[in-house]
XYZ file of C-alpha atoms in Angstrom:
483
model
C 0.000 0.000 0.000
C 2.816 2.396 0.883
C 4.533 1.811 -2.454
C 1.420 2.887 -4.380
C 0.566 5.909 -2.249
C 4.093 7.282 -2.480
C 3.681 7.436 -6.260
C 0.313 9.181 -5.992
C -0.101 12.795 -7.087
C -0.863 13.889 -3.542
C 2.625 12.771 -2.456
C 4.390 14.271 -5.507
C 6.296 17.593 -5.188
C 4.232 20.443 -6.604
C 7.187 21.890 -8.522
C 7.595 18.688 -10.562
C 3.878 18.734 -11.404
C 4.079 22.398 -12.389
C 7.165 21.856 -14.572
C 5.607 18.957 -16.476
C 2.318 20.841 -16.973
C 4.159 23.961 -18.137
C 6.185 22.050 -20.719
C 3.257 20.179 -22.224
C 0.886 23.145 -22.138
C 3.572 25.289 -23.795
C 4.129 22.743 -26.565
C 0.376 22.407 -27.144
C -0.158 26.173 -27.266
C 2.735 26.666 -29.698
C 1.318 23.977 -31.965
C -2.195 25.410 -31.765
C -1.049 28.982 -32.482
C 1.184 27.788 -35.296
C -1.736 26.010 -36.984
C -3.922 29.068 -36.418
C -1.379 31.427 -38.011
C -0.900 29.045 -40.931
C -4.653 29.048 -41.478
C -4.780 32.859 -41.472
C -1.913 32.971 -43.962
C -3.683 30.558 -46.299
C -6.911 32.581 -46.079
C -5.036 35.815 -46.711
C -3.413 34.326 -49.815
C -6.791 33.029 -51.009
C -5.662 29.384 -50.704
C -9.091 28.138 -49.673
C -8.546 24.459 -50.648
C -5.380 24.279 -48.544
C -7.162 26.032 -45.691
C -9.944 23.434 -45.844
C -7.295 20.699 -45.871
C -5.761 22.235 -42.747
C -9.172 22.244 -41.074
C -9.611 18.602 -42.032
C -6.220 17.843 -40.537
C -7.230 19.540 -37.286
C -10.384 17.421 -37.190
C -8.363 14.224 -37.598
C -5.938 15.260 -34.855
C -8.878 16.058 -32.579
C -10.399 12.648 -33.324
C -7.147 10.866 -32.504
C -6.823 12.926 -29.334
C -10.372 12.055 -28.354
C -9.669 8.349 -28.870
C -6.600 8.663 -26.666
C -8.635 10.529 -24.040
C -11.276 7.794 -23.992
C -8.586 5.151 -23.546
C -7.195 7.093 -20.595
C -10.604 7.620 -18.998
C -11.700 4.003 -19.336
C -8.387 2.202 -18.908
C -9.319 1.247 -15.346
C -12.666 -0.180 -16.417
C -11.044 -2.077 -19.296
C -8.408 -3.493 -16.970
C -11.021 -4.642 -14.441
C -12.705 -6.827 -17.064
C -11.466 -10.386 -16.623
C -11.346 -13.230 -19.124
C -10.595 -16.929 -18.688
C -6.900 -17.501 -19.249
C -7.651 -19.959 -22.058
C -9.179 -17.087 -24.064
C -5.918 -15.143 -23.940
C -3.739 -17.946 -25.325
C -4.907 -17.567 -28.932
C -4.118 -15.092 -31.746
C -0.978 -13.698 -30.112
C 1.511 -11.478 -32.006
C 4.320 -13.294 -30.168
C 4.603 -16.624 -28.385
C 4.710 -16.459 -24.627
C 8.036 -17.565 -23.084
C 6.396 -20.461 -21.270
C 5.130 -21.884 -24.556
C 8.652 -22.405 -25.874
C 9.324 -26.043 -26.685
C 11.814 -28.222 -24.776
C 12.282 -26.341 -21.476
C 15.467 -27.253 -19.641
C 15.558 -28.540 -16.067
C 17.108 -25.240 -15.000
C 14.181 -23.363 -16.484
C 11.744 -25.704 -14.747
C 13.431 -25.139 -11.370
C 13.410 -21.394 -11.951
C 9.700 -21.517 -12.777
C 8.970 -23.468 -9.586
C 10.825 -20.899 -7.512
C 8.924 -18.114 -9.232
C 5.581 -19.833 -8.594
C 6.459 -20.303 -4.942
C 7.420 -16.627 -4.662
C 4.212 -15.476 -6.333
C 2.141 -17.802 -4.139
C 3.677 -16.451 -0.946
C 2.897 -12.874 -1.964
C -0.529 -13.359 -3.506
C -2.466 -12.564 -0.361
C -0.465 -9.381 0.247
C -0.936 -8.174 -3.297
C -4.646 -8.879 -3.256
C -5.108 -6.934 -0.073
C -3.092 -3.960 -1.318
C -4.588 -3.835 -4.805
C -1.259 -2.570 -6.145
C -0.613 -5.345 -8.624
C -2.080 -5.060 -12.105
C -4.658 -7.763 -12.679
C -4.790 -8.679 -8.941
C -8.569 -8.175 -8.999
C -8.977 -11.144 -11.371
C -9.533 -14.515 -9.745
C -7.241 -17.461 -10.321
C -7.293 -18.715 -13.891
C -8.382 -15.342 -15.323
C -6.549 -12.375 -16.825
C -7.446 -8.725 -17.543
C -9.174 -7.977 -20.836
C -6.420 -5.445 -21.586
C -3.577 -4.673 -19.216
C -2.611 -1.133 -18.238
C 0.718 -1.577 -19.995
C -1.069 -2.599 -23.205
C -3.346 0.460 -22.986
C -0.275 2.673 -22.550
C 1.373 1.131 -25.618
C -1.862 1.647 -27.549
C -1.630 5.347 -26.671
C 1.841 5.457 -28.199
C 0.587 3.668 -31.322
C -2.162 6.266 -31.887
C 0.320 9.115 -31.387
C 2.858 7.635 -33.824
C 0.136 6.909 -36.392
C -1.073 10.521 -36.238
C 2.428 11.978 -36.630
C 3.427 9.710 -39.521
C 0.116 10.219 -41.337
C 0.415 14.011 -41.107
C 4.050 14.033 -42.250
C 3.355 11.686 -45.157
C 0.344 13.748 -46.221
C 2.431 16.928 -46.298
C 5.189 15.100 -48.187
C 2.625 13.872 -50.723
C 1.395 17.412 -51.318
C 4.917 18.820 -51.668
C 6.086 16.184 -54.147
C 2.862 16.281 -56.154
C 2.846 20.077 -56.479
C 6.561 20.048 -57.321
C 5.893 17.658 -60.210
C 2.980 19.701 -61.561
C 5.059 22.880 -61.371
C 7.515 21.341 -63.817
C 4.691 21.542 -66.380
C 4.320 25.314 -65.976
C 6.784 26.165 -68.810
C 4.601 24.086 -71.138
C 1.575 26.185 -70.204
C 3.521 29.403 -70.740
C 4.751 28.199 -74.131
C 1.200 27.265 -75.175
C -0.103 30.645 -74.009
C 2.617 32.370 -76.041
C 1.603 30.504 -79.213
C -2.020 31.537 -78.728
C -3.928 28.415 -79.664
C -7.153 29.160 -81.484
C -5.723 31.794 -83.857
C -6.838 31.850 -87.495
C -3.664 30.105 -88.683
C -4.182 27.242 -86.224
C -7.814 26.833 -87.212
C -7.129 26.680 -90.938
C -4.136 24.364 -90.590
C -4.512 20.720 -91.633
C -2.968 18.308 -89.097
C -1.930 14.855 -90.220
C -2.934 12.592 -87.334
C -0.157 10.051 -87.890
C 2.477 12.800 -87.691
C 1.241 14.301 -84.447
C 3.622 13.741 -81.504
C 0.780 12.690 -79.208
C -0.390 9.994 -81.624
C 3.124 8.803 -82.482
C 3.879 8.348 -78.789
C 0.717 6.484 -77.806
C -0.962 4.901 -80.828
C 1.552 4.166 -83.567
C 3.570 0.992 -84.016
C 2.785 -2.644 -83.400
C 2.206 -2.216 -79.666
C -0.469 0.406 -80.339
C -2.612 -2.180 -82.138
C -2.410 -4.865 -79.452
C -4.315 -4.477 -76.185
C -1.841 -6.631 -74.277
C 1.211 -4.744 -75.537
C -0.594 -1.469 -75.014
C -1.218 -2.302 -71.354
C 2.393 -3.417 -70.897
C 3.733 -0.157 -72.339
C 1.293 1.827 -70.187
C 2.477 -0.085 -67.129
C 6.132 0.735 -67.841
C 5.513 4.358 -68.822
C 4.369 5.316 -65.318
C 7.954 4.898 -64.091
C 9.554 7.353 -66.532
C 8.240 10.296 -68.537
C 4.664 9.640 -67.485
C 3.550 12.975 -68.964
C 5.199 14.637 -71.964
C 4.635 18.060 -73.435
C 2.549 16.651 -76.304
C 0.366 14.840 -73.748
C -0.130 17.987 -71.712
C -0.954 20.243 -74.668
C -3.336 17.734 -76.273
C -5.234 16.942 -73.073
C -5.352 20.636 -72.221
C -6.873 21.488 -75.584
C -9.430 18.682 -75.248
C -10.489 20.024 -71.849
C -10.803 23.614 -73.099
C -12.752 22.592 -76.217
C -15.176 20.659 -74.022
C -15.695 22.950 -71.046
C -14.555 26.508 -71.862
C -14.288 26.869 -75.624
C -14.802 30.627 -75.466
C -11.589 31.007 -73.459
C -8.762 29.308 -75.408
C -6.143 30.997 -73.214
C -7.583 29.490 -70.036
C -4.750 28.798 -67.577
C -5.061 25.038 -67.361
C -1.962 24.719 -65.154
C -3.393 26.954 -62.425
C -6.624 24.976 -62.599
C -4.743 21.721 -62.015
C -2.905 23.211 -59.031
C -6.228 24.231 -57.522
C -7.601 20.759 -58.217
C -4.620 19.188 -56.458
C -5.172 21.422 -53.436
C -8.869 20.516 -53.356
C -8.117 16.781 -53.558
C -5.477 17.103 -50.849
C -8.120 17.749 -48.207
C -9.620 14.345 -49.067
C -6.268 12.571 -49.012
C -5.339 13.971 -45.591
C -8.485 12.631 -43.920
C -8.981 9.229 -42.274
C -12.337 7.821 -43.344
C -14.349 5.213 -41.493
C -13.352 2.432 -43.900
C -9.691 3.257 -43.248
C -10.247 2.848 -39.513
C -11.884 -0.468 -40.318
C -8.707 -1.484 -42.127
C -6.633 -0.584 -39.049
C -8.830 -2.755 -36.835
C -8.635 -5.697 -39.265
C -4.852 -5.387 -39.441
C -4.527 -5.369 -35.641
C -6.794 -8.418 -35.513
C -4.748 -10.402 -38.049
C -1.311 -9.458 -36.711
C -0.737 -13.007 -35.460
C 2.603 -14.653 -34.808
C 3.823 -16.639 -37.807
C 1.432 -15.025 -40.291
C 3.739 -12.051 -41.113
C 0.655 -9.970 -41.869
C 2.617 -6.714 -41.688
C 4.832 -8.010 -44.523
C 2.227 -9.373 -46.938
C -0.172 -6.510 -46.436
C 2.533 -4.050 -47.541
C 2.139 -5.340 -51.105
C -1.553 -4.422 -51.275
C -0.947 -0.675 -51.798
C 1.933 -1.429 -54.164
C -0.260 -3.610 -56.396
C -3.068 -1.040 -56.317
C -0.648 1.790 -57.088
C 0.809 0.006 -60.116
C -2.699 -0.809 -61.354
C -3.847 2.815 -60.973
C -0.750 4.177 -62.728
C -1.128 1.725 -65.611
C -4.838 2.559 -65.936
C -4.209 6.322 -66.099
C -1.507 5.866 -68.714
C -3.748 3.518 -70.699
C -6.510 6.144 -70.728
C -4.119 8.504 -72.532
C -3.351 5.700 -74.982
C -7.076 5.102 -75.553
C -7.628 8.783 -76.314
C -4.896 8.657 -78.954
C -6.208 5.419 -80.447
C -9.714 6.841 -80.768
C -8.362 9.741 -82.832
C -6.453 7.367 -85.111
C -9.528 5.185 -85.648
C -11.735 8.121 -86.646
C -9.414 10.487 -88.533
C -6.402 10.507 -90.793
C -6.260 14.291 -90.885
C -8.051 17.027 -88.947
C -8.603 20.704 -89.577
C -6.908 22.757 -86.916
C -5.445 21.168 -83.803
C -5.955 17.569 -82.748
C -8.743 17.326 -80.150
C -9.432 14.223 -78.033
C -12.894 13.126 -76.906
C -13.558 13.404 -73.197
C -15.663 10.689 -71.572
C -16.151 8.973 -68.211
C -16.286 5.656 -70.048
C -12.497 5.438 -69.995
C -12.448 5.120 -66.192
C -13.285 2.129 -64.009
C -17.090 1.829 -63.728
C -17.325 5.232 -65.401
C -16.297 6.963 -62.147
C -13.117 9.128 -62.203
C -13.559 9.722 -58.448
C -12.858 6.062 -57.779
C -9.199 6.686 -58.633
C -8.946 9.280 -55.859
C -10.411 6.847 -53.317
C -7.807 4.269 -54.305
C -4.988 6.808 -53.999
C -6.354 7.814 -50.595
C -6.314 4.202 -49.423
C -2.821 3.628 -50.859
C -1.286 6.628 -49.102
C -2.991 5.927 -45.771
C -2.125 2.236 -45.774
C 1.492 3.063 -46.579
C 1.634 5.641 -43.783
C 0.078 3.079 -41.454
C 2.711 0.487 -42.375
C 5.604 2.881 -41.767
C 3.978 4.204 -38.588
C 3.496 0.652 -37.310
C 7.189 -0.034 -37.921
C 8.316 3.038 -35.947
C 5.878 2.203 -33.157
C 7.371 -1.282 -32.769
C 10.878 0.177 -32.973
C 10.270 2.764 -30.228
C 8.127 0.533 -28.005
C 9.674 -2.925 -28.239
C 13.001 -2.465 -30.023
C 14.448 -3.733 -33.278
C 15.074 -7.268 -31.963
C 11.525 -7.778 -30.745
C 9.609 -10.841 -31.905
C 6.782 -8.613 -33.136
C 9.236 -6.808 -35.412
C 10.016 -10.033 -37.248
C 13.102 -11.166 -39.104
C 15.258 -8.704 -40.987
C 14.365 -10.526 -44.220
C 10.816 -9.210 -43.749
C 11.789 -5.764 -42.443
C 13.996 -4.510 -45.291
C 11.501 -5.307 -48.112
C 8.722 -3.627 -46.108
C 10.676 -0.398 -45.776
C 11.806 -0.484 -49.411
C 8.229 -0.992 -50.611
C 7.051 1.869 -48.370
C 9.598 4.305 -49.809
C 8.786 3.258 -53.388
C 5.057 3.700 -52.815
C 5.433 7.135 -51.248
C 7.733 8.545 -53.939
C 6.006 6.945 -56.939
C 2.499 7.840 -55.781
C 3.353 11.422 -54.775
C 5.618 12.371 -57.668
C 4.119 10.354 -60.532
C 0.696 8.799 -59.939
C -0.977 11.701 -58.112
C 0.016 14.364 -60.722
C -0.969 11.926 -63.466
C -4.349 11.513 -61.781
C -4.837 15.296 -61.589
C -4.217 15.597 -65.346
C -6.012 12.506 -66.665
C -9.181 12.852 -64.572
C -9.841 16.136 -66.380
C -10.620 13.920 -69.393
C -13.897 12.888 -67.801
C -17.285 14.228 -68.829
C -17.602 16.528 -65.812
C -15.520 19.421 -64.623
C -14.702 20.377 -61.052
C -15.836 23.529 -59.316
C -12.232 24.764 -59.183
C -12.706 25.826 -62.808
C -15.098 28.508 -61.531
C -12.516 29.671 -59.007
C -9.954 29.929 -61.784
C -12.292 31.982 -64.003
C -13.076 34.312 -61.110
C -9.388 34.589 -60.284
C -8.558 35.539 -63.883
C -11.416 38.026 -64.028
C -10.329 39.718 -60.806
C -6.742 39.888 -62.049
C -7.852 41.652 -65.232
C -10.030 44.040 -63.264
C -7.181 44.785 -60.840
C -4.772 45.530 -63.661
C -7.249 47.886 -65.330
C -8.018 49.670 -62.071
C -4.320 50.067 -61.297
C -3.581 51.413 -64.780
C -6.504 53.835 -64.559
C -5.323 55.139 -61.191
C -1.918 55.923 -62.664
C -3.420 57.519 -65.761
C -1.992 54.858 -68.055
C -5.159 52.981 -68.946
C -5.081 51.545 -72.460
C -8.870 51.210 -72.738
C -10.515 52.822 -75.769
C -13.112 55.587 -75.300
C -15.941 53.373 -76.511
C -15.104 50.822 -73.806
C -16.089 53.104 -70.925
C -19.102 50.968 -70.104
C -16.944 47.901 -69.540
C -14.058 49.414 -67.590
C -15.361 48.536 -64.192
C -16.871 45.177 -65.055
C -15.361 41.712 -64.765
C -15.773 39.737 -67.960
C -15.759 36.035 -67.182
C -15.525 33.443 -69.961
C -18.562 31.246 -70.410
C -18.340 27.614 -69.459
C -19.821 25.064 -71.794
C -22.732 23.001 -70.564
C -21.094 20.192 -68.601
C -22.034 18.912 -65.197
C -19.971 19.920 -62.208
C -18.252 17.384 -59.990
């Protein structure tokens, strides 16, 4: 009894309590103010999609914190639940020491001494209540020990940190890749697509770079070879300038034909930011996956190893599908035309996507990134909680491939598959509401430039344009449904 009461808060020096509270409150306040200032900065810079993603991230952190709080509040009640010992001998991540085969006589003698020691102290421990699980009768064990609850706290904390870091890394790599396409947009804008010369020009389909890359040759006529080339193309040069310009023109001809100089690159960046808020969240089906994984993490099954290949297989399938959609667009042009007047325009349709749903690709990417973050987070949790040589960590032959697969998934998905998704999903029938934001942004920019020039007396507007000086002219959007 004395041992427990001495560790109680009422027998703890007040200065140690104050120091610990000050440190943790200070860290929490700095984090909260930092997130708040970041949100204000994003709002001030009109980065509404990123601001919404930040709000979503705060919700997920609050949810994880609430789960941890519930575990703390009910850890006593959970520990007081008792189960028959036979129920706790199945589905273990590691074998118990006493279940090891062939115990030596020395081990047997040691066990007898330990049993005698425990038996002599059982009555004292029961009366004091200081031993974990002492409330359970003989032959029973706690539903979940206090030590296990504490380790579960650490797991939730590590999962939250790794998921947040991986989400930010995904956004940084994806936006960095899309920014490499900006010179293509500037070059297209400089050439002014839609001029009279471009309209009257006759384009030989077979000589177009987009068609030569995706639909010409023997492999372009075979579905099997076409899929194989699409599978390999996701690893190098997944998007070329001819791909970007052709898909861009197809999008503009479908959704905003009256604005041929529409900044397609800015629209894709806004789309990436809008999709990021979905990627950063943890949906209910993802929590279900976590529970299933924890259930199947049984000794000898190596679940943590085999399950690492699920996101890899899905990622390769998604990348191949997106590349094959580009190939299909090129093949459709070849099948219907040998020459076209003006620029080559592809036909946009949801039929190219699985089940006719472009959004399904985003759900798969969301699952891939979360599952990969979960795998890496689970590894670091085991490393910090049990150590590298723990039985739950497994053999090194299973550890190294897991880590290698995790790195490959993160880099390939963030830098190749996600930007490819942002571009190719614009080839669906519908457009996203970010196109409206882009039109408004362009209109406000024009209005700002005119107002600034007028204030300085350098306005270039003609006298007969006085009625339109203060208005914002927004390009019309063709009749397509909004996502």
